[in-house]
Coordinates of C-alpha atoms and ligand atoms in Angstrom, one line a residue:
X1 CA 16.5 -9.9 -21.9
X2 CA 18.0 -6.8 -20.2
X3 CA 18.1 -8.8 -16.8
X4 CA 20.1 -11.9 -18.5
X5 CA 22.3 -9.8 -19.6
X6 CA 23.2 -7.9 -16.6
X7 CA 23.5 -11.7 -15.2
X8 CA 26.0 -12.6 -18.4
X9 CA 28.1 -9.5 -17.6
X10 CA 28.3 -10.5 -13.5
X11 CA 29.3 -13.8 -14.2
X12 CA 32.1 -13.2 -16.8
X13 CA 33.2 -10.9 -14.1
X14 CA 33.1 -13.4 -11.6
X15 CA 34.8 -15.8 -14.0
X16 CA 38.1 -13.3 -14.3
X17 CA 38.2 -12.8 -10.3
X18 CA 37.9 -16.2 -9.7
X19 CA 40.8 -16.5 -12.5
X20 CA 43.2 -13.5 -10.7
X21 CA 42.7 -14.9 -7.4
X22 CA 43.4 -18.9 -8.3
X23 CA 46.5 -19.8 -7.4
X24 CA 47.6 -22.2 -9.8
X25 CA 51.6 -23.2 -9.9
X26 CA 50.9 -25.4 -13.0
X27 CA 50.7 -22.3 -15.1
X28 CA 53.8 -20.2 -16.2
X29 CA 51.2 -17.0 -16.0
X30 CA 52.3 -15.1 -13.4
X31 CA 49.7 -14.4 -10.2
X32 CA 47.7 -11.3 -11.0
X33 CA 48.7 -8.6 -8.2
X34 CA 46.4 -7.8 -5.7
X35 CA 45.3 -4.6 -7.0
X36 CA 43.8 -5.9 -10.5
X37 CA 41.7 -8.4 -8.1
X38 CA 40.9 -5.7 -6.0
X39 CA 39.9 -3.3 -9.4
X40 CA 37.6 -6.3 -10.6
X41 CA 35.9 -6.5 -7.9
X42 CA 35.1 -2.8 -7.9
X43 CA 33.5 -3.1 -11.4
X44 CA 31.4 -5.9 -9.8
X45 CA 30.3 -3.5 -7.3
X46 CA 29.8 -0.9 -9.6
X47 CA 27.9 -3.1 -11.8
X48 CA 25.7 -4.1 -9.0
X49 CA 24.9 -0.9 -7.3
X50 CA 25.4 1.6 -10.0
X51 CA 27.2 5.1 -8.4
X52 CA 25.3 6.4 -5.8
X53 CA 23.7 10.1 -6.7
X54 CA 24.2 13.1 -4.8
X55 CA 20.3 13.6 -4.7
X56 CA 17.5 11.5 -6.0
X57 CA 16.2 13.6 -8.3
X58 CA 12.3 13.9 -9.6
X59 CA 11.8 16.0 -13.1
X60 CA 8.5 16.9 -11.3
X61 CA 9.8 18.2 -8.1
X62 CA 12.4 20.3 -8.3
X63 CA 14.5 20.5 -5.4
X64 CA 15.1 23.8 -4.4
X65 CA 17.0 24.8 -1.2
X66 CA 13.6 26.6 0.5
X67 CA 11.3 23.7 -1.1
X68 CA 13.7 21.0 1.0
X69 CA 13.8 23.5 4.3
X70 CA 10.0 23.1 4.3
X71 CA 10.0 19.7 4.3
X72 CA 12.9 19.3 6.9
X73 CA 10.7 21.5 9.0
X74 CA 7.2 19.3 8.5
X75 CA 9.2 16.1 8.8
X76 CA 9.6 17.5 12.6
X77 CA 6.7 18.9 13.2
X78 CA 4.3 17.3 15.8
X79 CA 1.2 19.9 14.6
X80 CA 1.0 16.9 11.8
X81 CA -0.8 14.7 13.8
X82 CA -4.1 14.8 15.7
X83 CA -3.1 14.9 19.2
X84 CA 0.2 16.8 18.7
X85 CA 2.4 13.9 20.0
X86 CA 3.6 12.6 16.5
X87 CA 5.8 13.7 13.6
X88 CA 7.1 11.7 10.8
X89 CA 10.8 12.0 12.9
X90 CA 8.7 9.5 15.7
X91 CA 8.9 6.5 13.4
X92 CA 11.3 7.7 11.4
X93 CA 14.1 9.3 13.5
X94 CA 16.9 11.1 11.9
X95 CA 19.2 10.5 14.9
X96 CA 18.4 6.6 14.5
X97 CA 19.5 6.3 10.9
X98 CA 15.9 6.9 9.5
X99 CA 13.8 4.1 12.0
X100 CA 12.7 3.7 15.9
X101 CA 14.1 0.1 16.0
X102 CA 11.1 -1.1 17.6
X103 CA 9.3 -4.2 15.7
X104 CA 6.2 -1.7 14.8
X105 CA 5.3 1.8 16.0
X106 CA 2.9 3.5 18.3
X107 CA 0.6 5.8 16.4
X108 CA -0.9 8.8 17.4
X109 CA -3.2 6.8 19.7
X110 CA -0.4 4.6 20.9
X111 CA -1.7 2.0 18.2
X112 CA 0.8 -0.1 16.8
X113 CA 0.7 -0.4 12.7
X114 CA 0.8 -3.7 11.3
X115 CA 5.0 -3.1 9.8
X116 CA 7.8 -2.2 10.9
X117 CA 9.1 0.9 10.0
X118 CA 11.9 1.4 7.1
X119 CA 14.1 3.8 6.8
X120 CA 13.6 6.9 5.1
X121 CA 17.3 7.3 4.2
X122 CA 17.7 6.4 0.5
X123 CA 14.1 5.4 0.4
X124 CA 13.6 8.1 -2.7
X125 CA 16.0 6.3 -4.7
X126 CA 13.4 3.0 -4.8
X127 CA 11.1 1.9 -7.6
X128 CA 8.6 1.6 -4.9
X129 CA 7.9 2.4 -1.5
X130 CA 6.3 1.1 1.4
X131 CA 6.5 -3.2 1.8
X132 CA 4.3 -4.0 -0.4
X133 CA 4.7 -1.3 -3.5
X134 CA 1.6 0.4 -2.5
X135 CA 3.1 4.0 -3.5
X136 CA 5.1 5.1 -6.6
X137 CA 7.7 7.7 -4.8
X138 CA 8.3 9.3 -1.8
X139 CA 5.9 12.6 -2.9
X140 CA 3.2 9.6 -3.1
X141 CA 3.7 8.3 0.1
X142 CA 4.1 11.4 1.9
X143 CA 0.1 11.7 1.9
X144 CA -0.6 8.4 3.5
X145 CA 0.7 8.3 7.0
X146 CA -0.6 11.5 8.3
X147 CA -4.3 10.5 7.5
X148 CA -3.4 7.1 8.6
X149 CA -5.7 6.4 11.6
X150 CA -3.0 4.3 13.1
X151 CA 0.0 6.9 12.5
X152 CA -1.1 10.6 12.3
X153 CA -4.2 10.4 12.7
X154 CA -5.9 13.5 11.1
X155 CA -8.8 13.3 10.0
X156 CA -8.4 14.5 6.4
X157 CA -6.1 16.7 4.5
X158 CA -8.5 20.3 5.0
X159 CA -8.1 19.9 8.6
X160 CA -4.9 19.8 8.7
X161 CA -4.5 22.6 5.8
X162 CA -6.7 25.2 8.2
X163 CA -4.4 24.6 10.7
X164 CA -1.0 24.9 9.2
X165 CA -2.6 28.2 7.4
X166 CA -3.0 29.8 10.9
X167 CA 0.8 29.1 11.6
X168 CA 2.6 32.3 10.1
X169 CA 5.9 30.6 10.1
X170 CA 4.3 28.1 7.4
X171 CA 3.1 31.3 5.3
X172 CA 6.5 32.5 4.6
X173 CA 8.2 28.9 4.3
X174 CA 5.1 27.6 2.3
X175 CA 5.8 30.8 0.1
X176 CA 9.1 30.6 -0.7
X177 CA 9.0 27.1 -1.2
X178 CA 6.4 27.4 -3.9
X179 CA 6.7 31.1 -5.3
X180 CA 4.1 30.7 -8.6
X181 CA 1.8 29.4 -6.6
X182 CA -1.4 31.7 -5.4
X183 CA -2.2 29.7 -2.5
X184 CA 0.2 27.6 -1.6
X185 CA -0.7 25.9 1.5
X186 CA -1.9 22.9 0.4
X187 CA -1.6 19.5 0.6
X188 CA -0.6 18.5 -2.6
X189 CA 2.5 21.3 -1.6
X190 CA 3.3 19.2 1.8
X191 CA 2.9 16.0 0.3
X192 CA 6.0 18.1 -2.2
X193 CA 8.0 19.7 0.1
X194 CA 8.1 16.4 2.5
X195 CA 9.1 14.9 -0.8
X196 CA 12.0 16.9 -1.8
X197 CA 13.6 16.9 1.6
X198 CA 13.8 13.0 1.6
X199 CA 15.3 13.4 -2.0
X200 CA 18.0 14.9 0.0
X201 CA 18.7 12.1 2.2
X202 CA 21.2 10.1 0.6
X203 CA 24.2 8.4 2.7
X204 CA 27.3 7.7 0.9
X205 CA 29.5 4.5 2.3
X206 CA 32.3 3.3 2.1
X207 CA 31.4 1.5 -0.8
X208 CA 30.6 3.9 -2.8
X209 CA 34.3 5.3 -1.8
X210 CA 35.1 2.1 -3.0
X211 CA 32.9 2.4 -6.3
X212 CA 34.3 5.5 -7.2
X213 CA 37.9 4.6 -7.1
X214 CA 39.0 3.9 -3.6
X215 CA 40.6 0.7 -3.6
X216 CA 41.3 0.9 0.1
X217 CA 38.4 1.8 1.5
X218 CA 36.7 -1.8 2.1
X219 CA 38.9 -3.8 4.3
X220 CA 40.1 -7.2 3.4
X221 CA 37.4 -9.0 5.2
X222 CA 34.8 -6.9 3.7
X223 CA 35.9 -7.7 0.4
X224 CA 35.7 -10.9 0.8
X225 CA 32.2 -10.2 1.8
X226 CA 31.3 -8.8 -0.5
X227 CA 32.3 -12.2 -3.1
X228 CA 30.4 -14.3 -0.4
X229 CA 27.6 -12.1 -1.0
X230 CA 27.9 -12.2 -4.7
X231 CA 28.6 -15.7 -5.0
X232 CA 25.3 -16.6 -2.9
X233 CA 23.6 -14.3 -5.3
X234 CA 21.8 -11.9 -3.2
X235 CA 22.8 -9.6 -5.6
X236 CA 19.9 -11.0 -8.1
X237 CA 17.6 -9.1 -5.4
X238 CA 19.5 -6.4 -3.5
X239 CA 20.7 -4.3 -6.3
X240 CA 20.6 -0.5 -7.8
X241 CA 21.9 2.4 -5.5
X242 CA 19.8 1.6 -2.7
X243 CA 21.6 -2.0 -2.6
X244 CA 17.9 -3.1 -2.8
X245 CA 13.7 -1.1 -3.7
X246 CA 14.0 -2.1 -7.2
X247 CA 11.9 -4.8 -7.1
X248 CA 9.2 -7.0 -5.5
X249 CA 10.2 -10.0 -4.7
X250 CA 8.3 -13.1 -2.7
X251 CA 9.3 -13.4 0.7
X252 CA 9.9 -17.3 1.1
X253 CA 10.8 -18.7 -2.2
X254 CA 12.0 -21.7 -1.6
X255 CA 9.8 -22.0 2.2
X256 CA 7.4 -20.4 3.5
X257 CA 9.3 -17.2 5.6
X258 CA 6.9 -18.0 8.5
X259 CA 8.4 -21.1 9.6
X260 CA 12.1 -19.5 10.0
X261 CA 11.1 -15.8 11.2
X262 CA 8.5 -17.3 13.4
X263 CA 6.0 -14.2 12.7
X264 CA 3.0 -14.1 14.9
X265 CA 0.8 -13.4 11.6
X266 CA 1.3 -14.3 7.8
X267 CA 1.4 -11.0 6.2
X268 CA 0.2 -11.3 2.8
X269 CA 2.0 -8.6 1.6
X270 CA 1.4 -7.3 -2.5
X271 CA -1.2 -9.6 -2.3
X272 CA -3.2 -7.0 0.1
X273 CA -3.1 -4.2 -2.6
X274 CA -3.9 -6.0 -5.9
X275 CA -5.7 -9.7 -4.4
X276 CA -4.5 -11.5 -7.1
X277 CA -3.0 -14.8 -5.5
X278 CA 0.5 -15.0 -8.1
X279 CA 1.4 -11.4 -5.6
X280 CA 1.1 -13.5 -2.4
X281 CA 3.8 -12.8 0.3
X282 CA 5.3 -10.3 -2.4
X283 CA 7.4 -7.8 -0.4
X284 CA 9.5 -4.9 -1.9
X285 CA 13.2 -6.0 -1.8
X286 CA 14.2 -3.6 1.1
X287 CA 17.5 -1.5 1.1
X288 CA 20.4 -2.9 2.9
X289 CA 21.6 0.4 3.0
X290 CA 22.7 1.4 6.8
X291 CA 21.1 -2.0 7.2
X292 CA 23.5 -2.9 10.7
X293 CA 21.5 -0.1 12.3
X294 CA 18.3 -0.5 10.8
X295 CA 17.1 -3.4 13.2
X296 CA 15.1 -5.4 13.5
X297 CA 14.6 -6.7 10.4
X298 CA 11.6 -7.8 7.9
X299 CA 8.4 -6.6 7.1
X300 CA 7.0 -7.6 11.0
X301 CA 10.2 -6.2 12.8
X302 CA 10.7 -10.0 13.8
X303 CA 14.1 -10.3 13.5
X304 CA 17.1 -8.6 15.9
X305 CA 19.7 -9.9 14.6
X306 CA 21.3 -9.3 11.7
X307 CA 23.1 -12.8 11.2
X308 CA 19.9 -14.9 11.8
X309 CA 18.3 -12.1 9.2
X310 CA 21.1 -13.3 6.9
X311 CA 20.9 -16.8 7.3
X312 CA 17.1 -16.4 6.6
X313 CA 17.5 -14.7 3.5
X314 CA 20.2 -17.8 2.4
X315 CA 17.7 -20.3 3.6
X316 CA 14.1 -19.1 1.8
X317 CA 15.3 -17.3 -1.0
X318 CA 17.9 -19.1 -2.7
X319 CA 18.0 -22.5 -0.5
X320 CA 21.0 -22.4 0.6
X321 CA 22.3 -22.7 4.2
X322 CA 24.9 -20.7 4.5
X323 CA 28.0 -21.4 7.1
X324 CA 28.6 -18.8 10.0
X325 CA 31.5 -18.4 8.6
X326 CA 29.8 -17.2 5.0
X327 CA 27.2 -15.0 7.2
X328 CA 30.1 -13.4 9.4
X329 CA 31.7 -12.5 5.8
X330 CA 28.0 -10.9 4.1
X331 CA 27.8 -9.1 7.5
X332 CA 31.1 -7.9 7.5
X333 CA 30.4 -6.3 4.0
X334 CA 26.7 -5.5 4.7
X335 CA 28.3 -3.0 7.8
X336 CA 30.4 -1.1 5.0
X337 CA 27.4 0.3 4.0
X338 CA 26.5 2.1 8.0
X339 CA 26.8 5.7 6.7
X340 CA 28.2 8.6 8.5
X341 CA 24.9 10.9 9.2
X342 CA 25.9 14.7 9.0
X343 CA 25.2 15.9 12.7
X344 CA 23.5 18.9 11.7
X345 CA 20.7 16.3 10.0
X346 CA 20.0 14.4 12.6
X347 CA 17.7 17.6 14.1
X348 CA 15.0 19.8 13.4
X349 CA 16.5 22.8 11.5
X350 CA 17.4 25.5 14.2
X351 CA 15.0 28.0 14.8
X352 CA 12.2 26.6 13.3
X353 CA 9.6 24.6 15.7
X354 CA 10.8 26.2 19.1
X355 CA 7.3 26.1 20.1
Ligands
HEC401 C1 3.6 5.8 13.6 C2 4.8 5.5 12.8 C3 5.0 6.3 11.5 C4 4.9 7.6 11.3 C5 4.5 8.7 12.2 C6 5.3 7.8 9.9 N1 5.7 6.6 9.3 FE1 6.5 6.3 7.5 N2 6.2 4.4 7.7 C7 5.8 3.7 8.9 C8 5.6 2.3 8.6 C9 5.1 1.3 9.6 C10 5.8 2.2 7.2 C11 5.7 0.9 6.4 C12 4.2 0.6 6.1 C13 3.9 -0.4 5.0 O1 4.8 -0.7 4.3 O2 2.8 -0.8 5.0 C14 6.3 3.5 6.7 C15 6.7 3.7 5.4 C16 7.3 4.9 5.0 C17 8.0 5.1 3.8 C18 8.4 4.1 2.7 C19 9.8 3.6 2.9 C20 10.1 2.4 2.1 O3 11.2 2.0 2.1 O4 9.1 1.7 1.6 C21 8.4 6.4 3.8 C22 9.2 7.1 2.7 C23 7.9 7.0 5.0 N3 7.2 6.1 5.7 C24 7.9 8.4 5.3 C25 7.2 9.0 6.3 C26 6.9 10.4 6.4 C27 7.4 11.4 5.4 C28 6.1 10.6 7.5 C29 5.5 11.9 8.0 C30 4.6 12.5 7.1 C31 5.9 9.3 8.1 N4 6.6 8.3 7.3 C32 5.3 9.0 9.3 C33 5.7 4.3 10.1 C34 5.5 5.7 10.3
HEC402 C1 14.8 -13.5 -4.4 C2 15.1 -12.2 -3.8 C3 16.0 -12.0 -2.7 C4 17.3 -12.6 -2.5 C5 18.0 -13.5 -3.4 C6 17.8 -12.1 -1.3 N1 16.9 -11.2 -0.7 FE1 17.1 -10.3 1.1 N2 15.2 -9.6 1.0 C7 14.3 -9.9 -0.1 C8 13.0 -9.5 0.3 C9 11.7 -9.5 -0.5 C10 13.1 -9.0 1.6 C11 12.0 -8.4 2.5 C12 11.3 -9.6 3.2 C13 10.2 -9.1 4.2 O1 10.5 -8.6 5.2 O2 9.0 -9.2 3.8 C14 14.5 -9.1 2.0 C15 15.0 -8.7 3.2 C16 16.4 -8.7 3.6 C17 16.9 -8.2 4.8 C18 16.2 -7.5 5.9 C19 16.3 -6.0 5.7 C20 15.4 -5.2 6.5 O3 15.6 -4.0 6.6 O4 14.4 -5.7 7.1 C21 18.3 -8.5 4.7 C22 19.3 -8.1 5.8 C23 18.6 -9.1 3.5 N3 17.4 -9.3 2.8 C24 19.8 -9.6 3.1 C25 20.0 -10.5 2.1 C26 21.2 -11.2 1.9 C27 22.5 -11.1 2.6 C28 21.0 -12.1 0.8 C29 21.9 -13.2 0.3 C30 22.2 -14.2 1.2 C31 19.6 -11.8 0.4 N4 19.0 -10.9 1.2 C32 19.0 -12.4 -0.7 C33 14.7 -10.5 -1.3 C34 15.8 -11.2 -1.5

């Protein structure tokens, strides 16, 4: 119900920019100026992506300034892994607009994982996260790469616990962050604090400029985009603030994803968590978000480039094979969305970790 009428509203407003923009002489109504197309089109966006919040806020973690500095820290701290060699910023680099644009990353061991690595930018505003759903929100997921044999590699969450109690910089930072608390080195505290400070990395776009009022900050082209992306209805998918983590989707509607991204082995994505066969090759719709940097693309890394991703995407999920010319247009859009990263976030916190 709610999702037909979302649908409903999209197409009437795709009906009155098709209307402004048709040029027909026959009429004596006179051609809607530019600006009314241009102010439709930004209620389409805004339908489509909502406004993008400052923060992505959880009732159940507060995000206070010291809770967020903690979690800044851990996020760079190589003492979270077995041999000492790997932080969540290895995978997950800050400086690389939240990945390590490698198909799949080295572990601890130099074991490569099975996926490729998203980005951690935006990922708290998702439904879901990881590829296939497995965890409900970032606090969630925080706990599952550092025991993850193929990541972290620590043994379990005590060990690591002892250790980061014998650091004093983590008594004082764990302290502040969580000032009730009696003891508050633990894991479920990490798992919080790690948490909060990906709450904090959001990355307004141009679009969002352009959301909020801005008529001039897409150009032309990217407008246009922007229709062509509308029009081949990858909005039906990549949708919400994160332009996308809202739902699960199947990978290969229309064909099986295999035969076009050529991937060595058939994930079976959802499928793996709940084995029921309707979840089969059920991927969580990924963000497109920074997307031109965020390479390369899909749940196996298979991908470089973001055109062929595009033309994918048109092929298996809504079976259409889209022109150059249309994919030239989505990308042109889909590279409004590359985000300037603050400098000062694209590093450990100064100070901290000098060791
Ligand atoms: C060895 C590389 C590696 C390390 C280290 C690593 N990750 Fe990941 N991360 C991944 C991969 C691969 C996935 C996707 C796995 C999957 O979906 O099955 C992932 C998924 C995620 C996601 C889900 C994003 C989304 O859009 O679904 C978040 C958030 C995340 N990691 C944060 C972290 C944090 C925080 C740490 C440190 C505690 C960390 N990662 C350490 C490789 C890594
Ligand atoms: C039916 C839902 C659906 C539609 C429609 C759809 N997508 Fe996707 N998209 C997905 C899913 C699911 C994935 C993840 C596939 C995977 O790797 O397992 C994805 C992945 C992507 C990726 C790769 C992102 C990354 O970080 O790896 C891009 C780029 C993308 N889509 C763009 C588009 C464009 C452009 C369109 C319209 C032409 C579109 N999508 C239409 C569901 C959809």
């Amino acid at each position: 119900m709610k999702k037909t009428l979302i649908l409903s509203t999209l197409a009437t407003f795709g009906a009155l920019i098709a209307c402004n923009s048709g040029k027909n002489q026959e009429t004596t109504q006179t051609e809607a100026p530019k600006e009314n197309t241009d102010s439709l089109l930004m209620e389409l966006a805004k339908a489509t992506f909502g406004t993008l919040p400052e923060v992505a806020a959880n009732p159940d973690n507060a995000l206070t300034e010291d809770k967020v500095l903690l979690g800044r820290v851990l996020f760079f701290d190589t003492r979270l892994s077995k041999k000492g060699n790997i932080s969540c910023n290895s995978c997950h680099s800050l400086d690389k607009f939240g990945v390590d644009n490698e198909p799949t990353s080295p572990g601890d061991d130099g074991v490569r994982g099975g996926r490729n690595s998203p980005t951690v930018f935006n990922a708290a505003l998702q439904h879901m996260q990881f590829w296939d759903g497995r965890a409900k929100d970032v606090e969630e997921q925080a706990g599952g790469p550092i025991l993850n044999p193929v990541e972290h590699n620590i043994p379990d969450s005590g060990f690591l616990i002892k250790k980061l109690s014998k650091v004093p910089m983590y008594k004082d930072l764990f302290a502040k962050a969580f000032p009730d608390d009696k003891t508050p080195i633990t894991y479920a505290n990490l798992t919080k604090a790690i948490g909060a400070f990906e709450r904090t990395l959001i990355t307004p776009s141009r679009v969002d400029k352009f959301i909020a009022g801005d008529l001039n900050a897409l150009t032309p082209e990217e407008k246009t985009g922007f229709q062509v992306f509308m029009d081949a209805g990858c909005n039906t998918c990549h949708n919400g603030p994160a332009a996308g983590g809202m739902l699960l989707q199947k990978f290969g509607v229309y064909s099986d994803y295999w035969t076009q991204t050529k991937s060595s082995k058939v994930d079976d994505g959802r499928f793996e968590v709940t084995k029921d066969e309707n979840d089969k090759y059920f991927f969580k719709v990924p963000t497109l978000r920074n997307v031109e940097k965020t390479f390369p693309y899909f749940h196996d890394g298979g991908i470089t480039d973001l055109n062929e991703a595009v033309r994918i995407m048109g092929k298996v999920q809504l079976n259409k094979d889209l022109s150059n010319e249309q994919i030239a247009s989505i990308v042109s859009f889909l590279k409004a969305f590359t985000a300037d990263i603050p400098e000062n976030l694209k590093h450990a916190p100064e100070g901290y970790l000098t060791n």
